[in-house]
Coordinates of C-alpha atoms and ligand atoms in Angstrom, one line a residue:
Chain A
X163 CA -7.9 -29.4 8.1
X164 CA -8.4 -32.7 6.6
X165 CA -7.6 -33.8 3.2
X166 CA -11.6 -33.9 2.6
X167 CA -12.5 -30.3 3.6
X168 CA -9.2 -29.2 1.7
X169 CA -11.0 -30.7 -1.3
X170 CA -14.2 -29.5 -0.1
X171 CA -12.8 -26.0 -0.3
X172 CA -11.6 -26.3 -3.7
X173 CA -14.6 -27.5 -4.7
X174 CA -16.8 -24.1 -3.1
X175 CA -13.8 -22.2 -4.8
X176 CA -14.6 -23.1 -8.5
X177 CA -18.5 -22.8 -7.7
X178 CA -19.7 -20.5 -5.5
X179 CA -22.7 -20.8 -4.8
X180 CA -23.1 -22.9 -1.3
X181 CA -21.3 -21.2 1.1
X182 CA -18.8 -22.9 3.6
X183 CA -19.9 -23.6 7.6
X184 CA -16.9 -21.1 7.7
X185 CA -18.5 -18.7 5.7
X186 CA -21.8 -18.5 7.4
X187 CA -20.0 -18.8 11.1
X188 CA -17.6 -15.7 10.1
X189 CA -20.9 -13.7 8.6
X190 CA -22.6 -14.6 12.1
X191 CA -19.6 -12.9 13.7
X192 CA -19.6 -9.9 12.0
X193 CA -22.7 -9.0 12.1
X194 CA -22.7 -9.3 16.4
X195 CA -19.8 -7.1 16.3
X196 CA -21.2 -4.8 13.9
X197 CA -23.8 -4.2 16.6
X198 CA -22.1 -4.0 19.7
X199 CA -20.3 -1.2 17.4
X200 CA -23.2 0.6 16.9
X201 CA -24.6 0.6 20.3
X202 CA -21.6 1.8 21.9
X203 CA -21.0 4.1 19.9
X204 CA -24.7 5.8 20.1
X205 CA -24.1 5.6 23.7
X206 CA -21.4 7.9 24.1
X207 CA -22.4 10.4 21.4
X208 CA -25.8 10.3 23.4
X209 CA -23.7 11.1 26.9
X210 CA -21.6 13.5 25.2
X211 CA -24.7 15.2 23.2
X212 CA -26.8 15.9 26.8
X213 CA -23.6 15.9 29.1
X214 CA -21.7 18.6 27.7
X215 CA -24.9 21.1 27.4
X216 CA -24.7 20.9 31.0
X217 CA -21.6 22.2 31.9
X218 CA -22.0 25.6 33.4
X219 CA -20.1 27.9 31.0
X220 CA -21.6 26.0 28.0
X221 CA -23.6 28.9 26.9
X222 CA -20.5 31.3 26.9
X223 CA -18.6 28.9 24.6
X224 CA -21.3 27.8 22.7
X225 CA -21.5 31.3 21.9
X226 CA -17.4 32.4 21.2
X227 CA -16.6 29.1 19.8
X228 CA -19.7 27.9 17.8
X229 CA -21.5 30.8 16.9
X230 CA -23.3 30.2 13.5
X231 CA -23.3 33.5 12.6
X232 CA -19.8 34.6 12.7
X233 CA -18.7 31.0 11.3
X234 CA -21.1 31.8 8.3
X235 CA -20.1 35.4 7.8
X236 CA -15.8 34.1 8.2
X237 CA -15.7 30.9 6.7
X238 CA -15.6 32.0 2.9
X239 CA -12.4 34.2 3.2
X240 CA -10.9 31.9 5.3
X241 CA -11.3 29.0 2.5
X242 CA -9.9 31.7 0.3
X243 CA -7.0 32.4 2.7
X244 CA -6.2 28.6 2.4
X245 CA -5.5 28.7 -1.1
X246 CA -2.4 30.3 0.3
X247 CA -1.7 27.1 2.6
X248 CA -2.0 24.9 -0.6
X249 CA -0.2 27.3 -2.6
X250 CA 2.7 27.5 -0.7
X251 CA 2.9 23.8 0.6
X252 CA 2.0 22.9 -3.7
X253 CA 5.6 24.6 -4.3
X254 CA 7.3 23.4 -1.0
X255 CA 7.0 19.9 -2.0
X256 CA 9.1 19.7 -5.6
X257 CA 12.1 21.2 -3.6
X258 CA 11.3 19.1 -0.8
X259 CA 11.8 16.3 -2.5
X260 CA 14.7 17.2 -4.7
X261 CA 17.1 18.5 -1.5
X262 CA 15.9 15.9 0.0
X263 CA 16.9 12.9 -2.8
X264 CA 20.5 15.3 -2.9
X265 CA 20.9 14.7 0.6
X266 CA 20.9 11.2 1.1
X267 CA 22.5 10.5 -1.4
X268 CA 25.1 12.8 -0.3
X269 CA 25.1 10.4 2.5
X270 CA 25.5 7.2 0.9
X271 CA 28.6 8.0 -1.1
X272 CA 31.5 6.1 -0.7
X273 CA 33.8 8.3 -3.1
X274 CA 36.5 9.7 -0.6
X275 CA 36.9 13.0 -2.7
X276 CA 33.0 13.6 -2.2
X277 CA 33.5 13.4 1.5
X278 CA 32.6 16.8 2.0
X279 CA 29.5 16.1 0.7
X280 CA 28.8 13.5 3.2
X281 CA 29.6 15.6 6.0
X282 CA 27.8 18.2 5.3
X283 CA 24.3 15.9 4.6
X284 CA 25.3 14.6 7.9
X285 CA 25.3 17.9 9.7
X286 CA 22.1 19.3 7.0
X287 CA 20.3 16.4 8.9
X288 CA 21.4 16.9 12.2
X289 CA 21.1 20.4 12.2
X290 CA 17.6 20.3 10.8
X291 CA 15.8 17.6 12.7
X292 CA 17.2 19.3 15.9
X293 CA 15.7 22.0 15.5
X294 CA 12.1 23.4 16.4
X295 CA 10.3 24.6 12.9
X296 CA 9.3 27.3 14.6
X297 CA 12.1 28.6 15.5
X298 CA 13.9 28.1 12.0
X299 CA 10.5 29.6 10.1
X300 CA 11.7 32.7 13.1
X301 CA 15.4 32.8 12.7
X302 CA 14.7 32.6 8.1
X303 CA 11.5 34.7 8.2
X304 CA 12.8 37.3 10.2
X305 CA 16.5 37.3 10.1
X306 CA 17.2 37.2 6.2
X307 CA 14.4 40.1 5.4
X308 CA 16.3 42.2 8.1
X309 CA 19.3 42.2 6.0
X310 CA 17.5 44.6 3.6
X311 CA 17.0 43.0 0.9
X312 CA 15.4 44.5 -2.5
X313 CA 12.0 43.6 -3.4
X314 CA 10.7 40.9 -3.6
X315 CA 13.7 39.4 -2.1
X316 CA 12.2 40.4 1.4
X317 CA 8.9 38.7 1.3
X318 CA 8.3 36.5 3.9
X319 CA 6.6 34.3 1.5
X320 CA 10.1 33.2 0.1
X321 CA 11.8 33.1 3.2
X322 CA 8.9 31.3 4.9
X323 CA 8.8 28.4 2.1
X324 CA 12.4 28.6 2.6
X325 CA 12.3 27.6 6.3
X326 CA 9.9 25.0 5.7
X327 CA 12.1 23.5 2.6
X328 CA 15.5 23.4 4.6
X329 CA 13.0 21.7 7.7
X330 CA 11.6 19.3 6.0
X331 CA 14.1 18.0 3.4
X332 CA 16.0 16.8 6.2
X333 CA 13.2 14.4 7.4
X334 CA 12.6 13.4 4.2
X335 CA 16.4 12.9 3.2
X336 CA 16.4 10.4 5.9
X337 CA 13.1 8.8 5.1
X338 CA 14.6 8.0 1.2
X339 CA 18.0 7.1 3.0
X340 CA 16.3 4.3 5.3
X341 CA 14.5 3.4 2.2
X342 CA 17.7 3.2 0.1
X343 CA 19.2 0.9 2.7
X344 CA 16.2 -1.4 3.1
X345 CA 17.1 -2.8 -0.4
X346 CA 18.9 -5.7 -0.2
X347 CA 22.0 -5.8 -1.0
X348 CA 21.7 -9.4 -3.6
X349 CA 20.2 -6.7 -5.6
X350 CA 23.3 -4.7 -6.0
X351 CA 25.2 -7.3 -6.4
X352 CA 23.2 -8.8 -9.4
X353 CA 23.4 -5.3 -10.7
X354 CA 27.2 -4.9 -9.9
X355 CA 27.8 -8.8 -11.7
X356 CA 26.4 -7.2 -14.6
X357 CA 29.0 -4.8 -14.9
X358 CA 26.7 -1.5 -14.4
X359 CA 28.6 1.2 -12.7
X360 CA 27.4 2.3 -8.9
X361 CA 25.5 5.2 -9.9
X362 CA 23.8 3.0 -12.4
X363 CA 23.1 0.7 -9.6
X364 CA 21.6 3.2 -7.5
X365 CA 19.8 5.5 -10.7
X366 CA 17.8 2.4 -12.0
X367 CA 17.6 -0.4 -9.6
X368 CA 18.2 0.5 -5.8
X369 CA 16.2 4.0 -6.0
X370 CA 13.3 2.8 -8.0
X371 CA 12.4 0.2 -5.5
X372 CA 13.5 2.2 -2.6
X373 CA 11.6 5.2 -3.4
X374 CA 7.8 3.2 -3.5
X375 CA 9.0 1.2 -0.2
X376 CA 8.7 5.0 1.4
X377 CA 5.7 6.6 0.0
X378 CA 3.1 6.0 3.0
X379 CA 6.3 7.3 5.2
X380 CA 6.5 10.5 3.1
X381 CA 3.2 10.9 2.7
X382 CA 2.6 11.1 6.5
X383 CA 6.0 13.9 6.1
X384 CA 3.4 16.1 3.5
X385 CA 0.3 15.8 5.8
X386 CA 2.7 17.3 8.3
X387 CA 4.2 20.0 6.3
X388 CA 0.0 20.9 5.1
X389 CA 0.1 21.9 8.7
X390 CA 3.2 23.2 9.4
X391 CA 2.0 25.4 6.4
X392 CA 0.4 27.5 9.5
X393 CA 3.5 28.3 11.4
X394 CA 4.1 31.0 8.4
X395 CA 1.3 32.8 9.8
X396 CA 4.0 34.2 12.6
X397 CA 6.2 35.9 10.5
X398 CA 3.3 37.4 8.2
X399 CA 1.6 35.7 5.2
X400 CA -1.9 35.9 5.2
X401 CA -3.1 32.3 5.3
X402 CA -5.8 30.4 6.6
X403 CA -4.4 30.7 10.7
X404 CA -3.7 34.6 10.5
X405 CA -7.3 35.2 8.9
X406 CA -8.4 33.1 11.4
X407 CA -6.2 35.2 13.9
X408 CA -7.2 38.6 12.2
X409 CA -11.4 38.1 12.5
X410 CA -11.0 36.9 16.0
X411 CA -9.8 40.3 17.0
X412 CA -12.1 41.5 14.5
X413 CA -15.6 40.2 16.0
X414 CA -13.8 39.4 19.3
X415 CA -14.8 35.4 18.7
X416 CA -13.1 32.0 18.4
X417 CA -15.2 30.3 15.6
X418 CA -13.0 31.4 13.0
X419 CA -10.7 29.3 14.6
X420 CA -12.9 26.3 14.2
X421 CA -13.3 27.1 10.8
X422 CA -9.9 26.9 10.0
X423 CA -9.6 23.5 12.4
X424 CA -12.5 22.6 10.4
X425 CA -10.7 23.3 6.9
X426 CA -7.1 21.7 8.1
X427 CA -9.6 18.5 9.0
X428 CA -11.2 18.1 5.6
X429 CA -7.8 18.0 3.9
X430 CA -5.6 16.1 6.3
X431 CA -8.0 13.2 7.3
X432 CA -8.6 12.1 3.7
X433 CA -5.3 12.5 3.8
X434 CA -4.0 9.9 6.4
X435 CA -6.7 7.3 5.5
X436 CA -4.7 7.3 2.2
X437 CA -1.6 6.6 3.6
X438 CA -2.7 4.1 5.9
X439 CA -4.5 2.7 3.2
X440 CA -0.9 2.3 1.2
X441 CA 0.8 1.1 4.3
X442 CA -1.8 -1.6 4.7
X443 CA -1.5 -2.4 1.2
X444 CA 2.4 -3.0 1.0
X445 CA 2.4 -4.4 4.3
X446 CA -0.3 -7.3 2.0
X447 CA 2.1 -7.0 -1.0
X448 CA 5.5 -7.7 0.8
X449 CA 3.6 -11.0 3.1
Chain B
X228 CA 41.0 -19.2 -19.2
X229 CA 40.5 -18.7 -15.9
X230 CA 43.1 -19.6 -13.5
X231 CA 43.0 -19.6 -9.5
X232 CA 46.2 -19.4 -7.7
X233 CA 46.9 -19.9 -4.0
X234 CA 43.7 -17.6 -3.4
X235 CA 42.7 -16.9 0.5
X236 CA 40.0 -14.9 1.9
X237 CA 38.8 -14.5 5.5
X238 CA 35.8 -12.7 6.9
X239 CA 37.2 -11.3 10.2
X240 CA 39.2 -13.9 11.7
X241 CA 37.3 -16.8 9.7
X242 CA 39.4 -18.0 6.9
X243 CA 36.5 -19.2 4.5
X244 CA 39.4 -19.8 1.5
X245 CA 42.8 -21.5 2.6
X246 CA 45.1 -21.7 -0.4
X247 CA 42.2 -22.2 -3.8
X248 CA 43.9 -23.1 -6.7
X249 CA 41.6 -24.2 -9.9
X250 CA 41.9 -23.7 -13.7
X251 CA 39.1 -24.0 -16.1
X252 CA 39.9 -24.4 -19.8
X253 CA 37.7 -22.8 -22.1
X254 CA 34.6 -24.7 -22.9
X255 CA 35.0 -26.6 -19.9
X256 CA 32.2 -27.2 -16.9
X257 CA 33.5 -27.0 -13.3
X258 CA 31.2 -28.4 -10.7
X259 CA 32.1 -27.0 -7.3
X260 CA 30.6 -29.4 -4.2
X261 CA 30.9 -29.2 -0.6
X262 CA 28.9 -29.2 2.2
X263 CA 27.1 -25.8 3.2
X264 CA 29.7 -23.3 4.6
X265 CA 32.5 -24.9 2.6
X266 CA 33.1 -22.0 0.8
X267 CA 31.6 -22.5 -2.7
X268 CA 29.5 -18.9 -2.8
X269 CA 32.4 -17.2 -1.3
X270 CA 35.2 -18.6 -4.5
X271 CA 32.8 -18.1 -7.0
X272 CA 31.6 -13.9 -5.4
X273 CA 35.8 -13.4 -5.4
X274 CA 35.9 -14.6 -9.2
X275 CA 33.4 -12.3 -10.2
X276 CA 35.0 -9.5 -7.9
X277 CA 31.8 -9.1 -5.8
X278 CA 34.5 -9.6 -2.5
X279 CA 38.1 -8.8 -2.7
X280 CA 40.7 -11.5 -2.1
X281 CA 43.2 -11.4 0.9
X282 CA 46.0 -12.9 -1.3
X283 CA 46.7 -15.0 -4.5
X284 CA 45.5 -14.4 -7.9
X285 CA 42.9 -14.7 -10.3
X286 CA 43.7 -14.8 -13.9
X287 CA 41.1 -14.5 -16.6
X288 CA 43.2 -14.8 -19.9
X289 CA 46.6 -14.3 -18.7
X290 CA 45.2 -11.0 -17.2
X291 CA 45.5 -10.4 -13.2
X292 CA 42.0 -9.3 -12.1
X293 CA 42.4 -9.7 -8.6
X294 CA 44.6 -7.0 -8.8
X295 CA 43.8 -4.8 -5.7
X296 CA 42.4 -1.4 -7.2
X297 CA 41.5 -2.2 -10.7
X298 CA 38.0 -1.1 -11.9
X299 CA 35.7 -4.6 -11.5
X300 CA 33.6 -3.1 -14.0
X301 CA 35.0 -4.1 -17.0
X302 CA 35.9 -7.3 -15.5
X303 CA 32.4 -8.3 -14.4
X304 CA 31.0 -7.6 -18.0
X305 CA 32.8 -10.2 -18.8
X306 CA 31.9 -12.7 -16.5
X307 CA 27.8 -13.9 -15.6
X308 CA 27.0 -14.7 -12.6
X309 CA 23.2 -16.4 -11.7
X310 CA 22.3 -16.4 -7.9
X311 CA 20.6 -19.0 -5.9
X312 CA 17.8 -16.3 -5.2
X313 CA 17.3 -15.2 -8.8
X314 CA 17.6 -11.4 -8.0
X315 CA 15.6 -10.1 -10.2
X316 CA 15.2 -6.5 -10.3
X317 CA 11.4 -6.6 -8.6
X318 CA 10.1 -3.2 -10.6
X319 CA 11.3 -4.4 -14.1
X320 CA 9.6 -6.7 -16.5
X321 CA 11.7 -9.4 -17.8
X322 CA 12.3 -8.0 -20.6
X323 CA 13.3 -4.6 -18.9
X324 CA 15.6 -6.5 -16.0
X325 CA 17.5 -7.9 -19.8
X326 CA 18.2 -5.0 -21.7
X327 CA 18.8 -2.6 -18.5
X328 CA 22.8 -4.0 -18.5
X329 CA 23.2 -3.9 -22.6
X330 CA 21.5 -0.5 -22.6
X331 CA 23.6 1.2 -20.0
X332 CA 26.8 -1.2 -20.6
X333 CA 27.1 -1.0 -24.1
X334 CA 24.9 1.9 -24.5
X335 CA 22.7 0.2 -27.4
X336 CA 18.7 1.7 -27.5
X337 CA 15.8 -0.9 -27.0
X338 CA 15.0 -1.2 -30.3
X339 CA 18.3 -2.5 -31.3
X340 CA 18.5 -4.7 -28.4
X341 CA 15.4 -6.1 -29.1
X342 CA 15.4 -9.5 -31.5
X343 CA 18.8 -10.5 -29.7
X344 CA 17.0 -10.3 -26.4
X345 CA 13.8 -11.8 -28.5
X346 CA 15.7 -14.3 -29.9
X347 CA 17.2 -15.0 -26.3
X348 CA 14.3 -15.5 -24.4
X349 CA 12.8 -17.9 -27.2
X350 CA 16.0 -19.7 -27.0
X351 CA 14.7 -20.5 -23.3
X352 CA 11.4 -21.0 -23.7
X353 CA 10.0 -17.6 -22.5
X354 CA 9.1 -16.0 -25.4
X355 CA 6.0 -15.1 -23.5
X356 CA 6.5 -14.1 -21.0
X357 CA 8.8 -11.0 -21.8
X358 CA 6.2 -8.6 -20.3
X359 CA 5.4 -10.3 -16.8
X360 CA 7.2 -9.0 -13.9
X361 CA 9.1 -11.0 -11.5
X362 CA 6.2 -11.7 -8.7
X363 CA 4.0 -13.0 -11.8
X364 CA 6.3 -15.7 -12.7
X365 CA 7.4 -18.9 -11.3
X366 CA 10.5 -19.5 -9.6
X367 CA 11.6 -22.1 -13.0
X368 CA 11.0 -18.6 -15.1
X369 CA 12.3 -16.7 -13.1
X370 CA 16.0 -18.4 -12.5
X371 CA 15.5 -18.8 -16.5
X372 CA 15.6 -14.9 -16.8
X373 CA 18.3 -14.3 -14.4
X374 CA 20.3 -16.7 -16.8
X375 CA 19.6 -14.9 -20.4
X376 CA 19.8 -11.6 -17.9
X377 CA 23.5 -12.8 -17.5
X378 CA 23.5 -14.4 -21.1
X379 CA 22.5 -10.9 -22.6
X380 CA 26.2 -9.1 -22.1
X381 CA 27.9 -11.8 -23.9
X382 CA 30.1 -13.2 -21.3
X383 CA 33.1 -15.5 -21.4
X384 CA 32.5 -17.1 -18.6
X385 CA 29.4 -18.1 -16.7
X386 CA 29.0 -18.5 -12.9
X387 CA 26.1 -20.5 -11.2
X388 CA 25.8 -20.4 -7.6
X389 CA 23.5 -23.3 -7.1
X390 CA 20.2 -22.2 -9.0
X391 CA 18.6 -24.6 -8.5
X392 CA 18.7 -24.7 -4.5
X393 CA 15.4 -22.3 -4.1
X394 CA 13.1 -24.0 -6.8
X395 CA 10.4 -26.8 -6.0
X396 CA 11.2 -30.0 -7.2
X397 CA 9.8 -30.3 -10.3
X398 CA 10.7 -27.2 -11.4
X399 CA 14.5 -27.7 -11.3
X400 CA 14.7 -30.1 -14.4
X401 CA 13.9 -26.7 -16.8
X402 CA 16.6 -24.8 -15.2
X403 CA 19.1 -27.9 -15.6
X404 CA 18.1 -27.9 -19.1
X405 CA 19.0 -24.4 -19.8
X406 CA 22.4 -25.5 -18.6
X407 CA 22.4 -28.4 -20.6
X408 CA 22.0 -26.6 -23.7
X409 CA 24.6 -24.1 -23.0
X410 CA 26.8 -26.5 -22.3
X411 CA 26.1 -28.0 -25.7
X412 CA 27.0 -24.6 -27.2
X413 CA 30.3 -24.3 -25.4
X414 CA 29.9 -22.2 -22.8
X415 CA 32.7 -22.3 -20.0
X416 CA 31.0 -22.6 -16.7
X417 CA 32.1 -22.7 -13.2
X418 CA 28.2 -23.9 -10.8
X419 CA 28.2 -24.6 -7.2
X420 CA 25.8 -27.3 -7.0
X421 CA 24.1 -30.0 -5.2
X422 CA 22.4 -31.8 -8.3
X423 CA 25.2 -34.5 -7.9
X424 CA 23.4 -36.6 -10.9
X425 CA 23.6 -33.7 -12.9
X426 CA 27.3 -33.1 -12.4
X427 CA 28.3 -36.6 -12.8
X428 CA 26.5 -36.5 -16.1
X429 CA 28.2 -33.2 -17.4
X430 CA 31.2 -31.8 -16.4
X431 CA 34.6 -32.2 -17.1
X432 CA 35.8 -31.4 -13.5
X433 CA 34.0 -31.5 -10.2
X434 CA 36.2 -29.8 -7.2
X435 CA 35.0 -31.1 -3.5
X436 CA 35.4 -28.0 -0.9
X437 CA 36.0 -28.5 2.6
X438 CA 36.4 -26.5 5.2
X439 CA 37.7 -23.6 2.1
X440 CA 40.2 -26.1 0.6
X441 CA 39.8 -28.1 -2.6
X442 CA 40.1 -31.2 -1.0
X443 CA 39.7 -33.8 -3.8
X444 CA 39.4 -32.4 -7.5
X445 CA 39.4 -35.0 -11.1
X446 CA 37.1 -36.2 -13.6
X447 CA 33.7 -36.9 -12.1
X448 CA 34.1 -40.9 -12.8
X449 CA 37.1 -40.3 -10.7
X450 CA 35.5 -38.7 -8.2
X451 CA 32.1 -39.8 -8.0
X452 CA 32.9 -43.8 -8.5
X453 CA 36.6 -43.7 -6.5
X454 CA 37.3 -40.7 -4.5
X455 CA 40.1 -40.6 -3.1
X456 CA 39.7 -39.0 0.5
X457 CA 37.9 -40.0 3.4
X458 CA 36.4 -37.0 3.7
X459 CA 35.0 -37.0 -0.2
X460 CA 33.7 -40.5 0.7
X461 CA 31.7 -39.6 3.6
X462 CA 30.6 -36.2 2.2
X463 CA 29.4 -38.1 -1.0
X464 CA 27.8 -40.6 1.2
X465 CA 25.9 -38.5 3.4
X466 CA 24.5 -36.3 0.0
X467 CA 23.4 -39.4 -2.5
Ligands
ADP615 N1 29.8 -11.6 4.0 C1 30.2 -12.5 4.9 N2 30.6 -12.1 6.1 C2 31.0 -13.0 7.0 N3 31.1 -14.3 6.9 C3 30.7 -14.8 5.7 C4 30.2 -13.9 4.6 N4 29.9 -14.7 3.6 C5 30.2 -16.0 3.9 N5 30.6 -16.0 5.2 C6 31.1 -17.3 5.9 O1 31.9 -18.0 5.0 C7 31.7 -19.4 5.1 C8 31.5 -19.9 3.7 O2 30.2 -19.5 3.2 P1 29.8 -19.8 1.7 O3 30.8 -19.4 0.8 O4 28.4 -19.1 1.6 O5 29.6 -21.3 1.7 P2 28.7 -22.3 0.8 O6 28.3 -21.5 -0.4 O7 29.6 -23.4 0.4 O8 27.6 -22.8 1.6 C9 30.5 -19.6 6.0 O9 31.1 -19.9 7.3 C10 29.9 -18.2 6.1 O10 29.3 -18.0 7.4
MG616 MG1 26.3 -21.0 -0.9

């Protein structure tokens, strides 16, 4: 760029009206792509939309899977049996997040007496991330009811938000623990020539900024956990998946199935275009 | 006041101090120079007990603070210490990245904190711009804060590890001033600089690291106009 344009562009800058060769060159080229977007994808909904149709058993599934009738007749219960999903995910994610905080800072201690404490956030994690959730929502739902335990103590409710607690807060531990060690350490040392104590340090300057440098992480952790809400429906509440489950052996047809899909869509996609929204954003912030 | 003796310190086999020994009287300004890698962030981080020395001592007032095990807490209250890179705390106001140290230190509430740390920042010429955060002011502002950040717990001592080395141009003569004007109010202060001028003009001592030995120390006329060692001569003569 020349030292003219460079003033040229200042220039546009303080008034806008004329727009730069730039300008009208980069309009020009969104607008072709814009098209060729279009087209393309007209063309393969169109293939799809008379394709598909054609398929041989089209009528039978048309019929088990995307039957208005039965979707009309299911779909209000099973937005009622969701309230469950959100219920139980709504009180999943305070613990979630304070085990979670406990853990890794468990792990970052340097204190020899609180070794024990490290260890054991080592093992929580290691434990925890190798395990299937299904199998810990099994081994929790199933196994601590069987001791024969009083009501409520044997609802499968607790045990189930349980499973999904110990699951996730060790993800999440070490989702805050890469964040706490993504901050640089000139920080704690400006904090440490200062003369505030390491728990200081960490309370009000490390954790603060660590925490926000991990949100889009955990918020892809919670759009997980909405769905891992689900697996619950093996060991017995009734929420959204079983009352899918229970009308398809009801009215021996799928479509409640795709209502549910349907419902888990309209909650996780505006989901993840928020978090990729905030990753995009601090990716701008930090450049 | 403070008093280096004999102190070492080696990063795996690399022995970055070989034998330091430095007083600074109170009041007094100690220019530290050196070519990069000489050592000059590493003496002034083991004075304020950010790294542990492998031997000697460190006296602040008679008292051994490079005694292995004692709490650097206490110690580091009483010594400032301004990076190169500012270090702000990035999710803090100004204001906020002053007070958090007084507040958690000394355990004083905002309110009674507030027309010292009012009266600081005015001092420096920042009176407003006590509610911007970090990314919203310039680099100049910025170092400015770190300084009445450091200021703010009443220190004894002050340590600069050349400030000015991150700023553009003609932004470093507002941080020299600031260290100008506590130099005027007595401050002791031990800076690791390359503002040569600026050191010949104010302190009372300038050390010249090489290689983590204090090859040449005096008065700057001594050591600016007649050093005595070669390698002072050609350091200063490659620098001005
Ligand atoms: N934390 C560290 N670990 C290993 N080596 C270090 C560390 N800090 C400094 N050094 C080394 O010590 C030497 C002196 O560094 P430094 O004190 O930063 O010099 P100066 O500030 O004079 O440029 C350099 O060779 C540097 O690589
Ligand atoms: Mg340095």
């Amino acid at each position: 760029m020349t030292l003219q344009e460079k003033t040229d562009g200042a220039a546009a800058a303080a008034a806008p009206p004329r727009r730069t060769r730039r300008q009208a060159y980069e309009t020009r080229v969104r607008r072709r792509s814009n098209t060729v977007a279009a087209v393309s994808t007209a063309l393969v909904v169109l293939a799809i939309v008379t394709l598909v149709p054609m398929a041989p058993g089209w009528e039978a599934v048309k019929k088990s899977f995307f039957n208005a009738e039965v979707f009309a007749q299911t779909f209000p219960r099973l937005v009622q049996a969701f309230l469950w999903d959100i219920a139980i995910f709504a009180w999943s994610v305070p613990l979630i997040t304070v085990i979670a905080l406990a853990i890794a800072l468990a792990r970052d201690t340097r204190n020899p007496a609180l070794f024990p404490l490290r260890l054991f956030g080592i093992l929580y994690t290691d434990i925890f991330r190798g395990i299937p959730v299904i199998l810990v929502v099994y081994l929790i739902g199933f196994g601590i009811p069987g001791l024969g335990l009083p009501r409520p103590w044997n609802s499968p409710y607790i045990w189930g938000t349980v499973a999904l607690v110990l699951t996730y807060s060790a993800y999440v531990a070490e989702i805050f623990r890469s964040g706490i060690e993504s901050i640089h350490d000139s920080q704690r040392a400006a904090a440490s020539s200062l003369g505030l104590s390491q728990s200081d340090t960490m309370r009000f300057v490390v954790l603060p900024q660590a925490i926000r440098r991990v949100v889009p992480a955990n918020m892809n952790m919670l759009i997980a956990l909405q769905k891992d809400v689900a697996l619950l429906s093996f060991i017995g509440p009734v929420e959204v998946l079983r009352q899918a489950g229970v009308f398809k052996s009801l009215l021996a047809n799928f479509t409640p199935y795709v209502g549910a899909a349907l419902i888990f869509l309209s909650v996780t996609i505006p989901a993840t275009r928020y978090a990729d929204y905030l990753i995009a954003r601090q990716r701008r912030e930090r450049s | 006041m403070l008093d280096l003796r004999d102190v070492t310190k080696s990063f795996g086999g690399n022995r970055v101090l070989d034998g330091i020994s430095l007083t600074v009287e109170r009041g007094e300004m100690v220019c530290l120079i050196g070519a990069s890698g000489s050592g000059k962030s590493t003496l002034l981080r083991c004075i304020n007990l950010l790294e542990p020395i492998d031997d000697g001592a460190v006296f602040l007032d008679g008292q051994d603070i490079s005694e292995p095990g004692l709490n650097p807490d206490p110690v580091r209250r009483r010594i400032g210490m301004v990076f190169q890179s500012y270090n702000l705390f990035p999710h803090m106001t100004a204001e906020e990245n002053v007070m958090l140290a007084p507040r958690r230190v000394h355990g004083k509430s905002r309110e009674a904190l507030r027309p010292k740390v009012t009266e600081l920042f005015t001092r420096f010429g920042l009176a407003d711009r006590m509610q911007h955060f970090p990314d919203q002011l310039s680099g100049g502002q910025q170092q400015r804060v770190a300084i009445v950040r450091a200021l703010a717990m009443r220190p004894e001592i002050m340590l600069f590890d050349e400030i000015t080395s991150a700023l553009d141009p003609e932004l470093v003569g507002e941080v020299l001033d600031v260290l100008r004007q506590l130099r005027s109010e007595g401050m002791t202060m031990v800076l690791a600089t390359h503002e040569m001028k600026f050191a010949a003009e104010l302190a009372d001592k300038i050390c010249f690291l090489d290689a983590g030995r204090i090859a040449e120390q005096g008065p700057p006329s001594e050591i600016f106009k007649a050093p005595k060692k070669d390698r002072t001569r050609a350091f200063l003569a490659r620098i001005l």
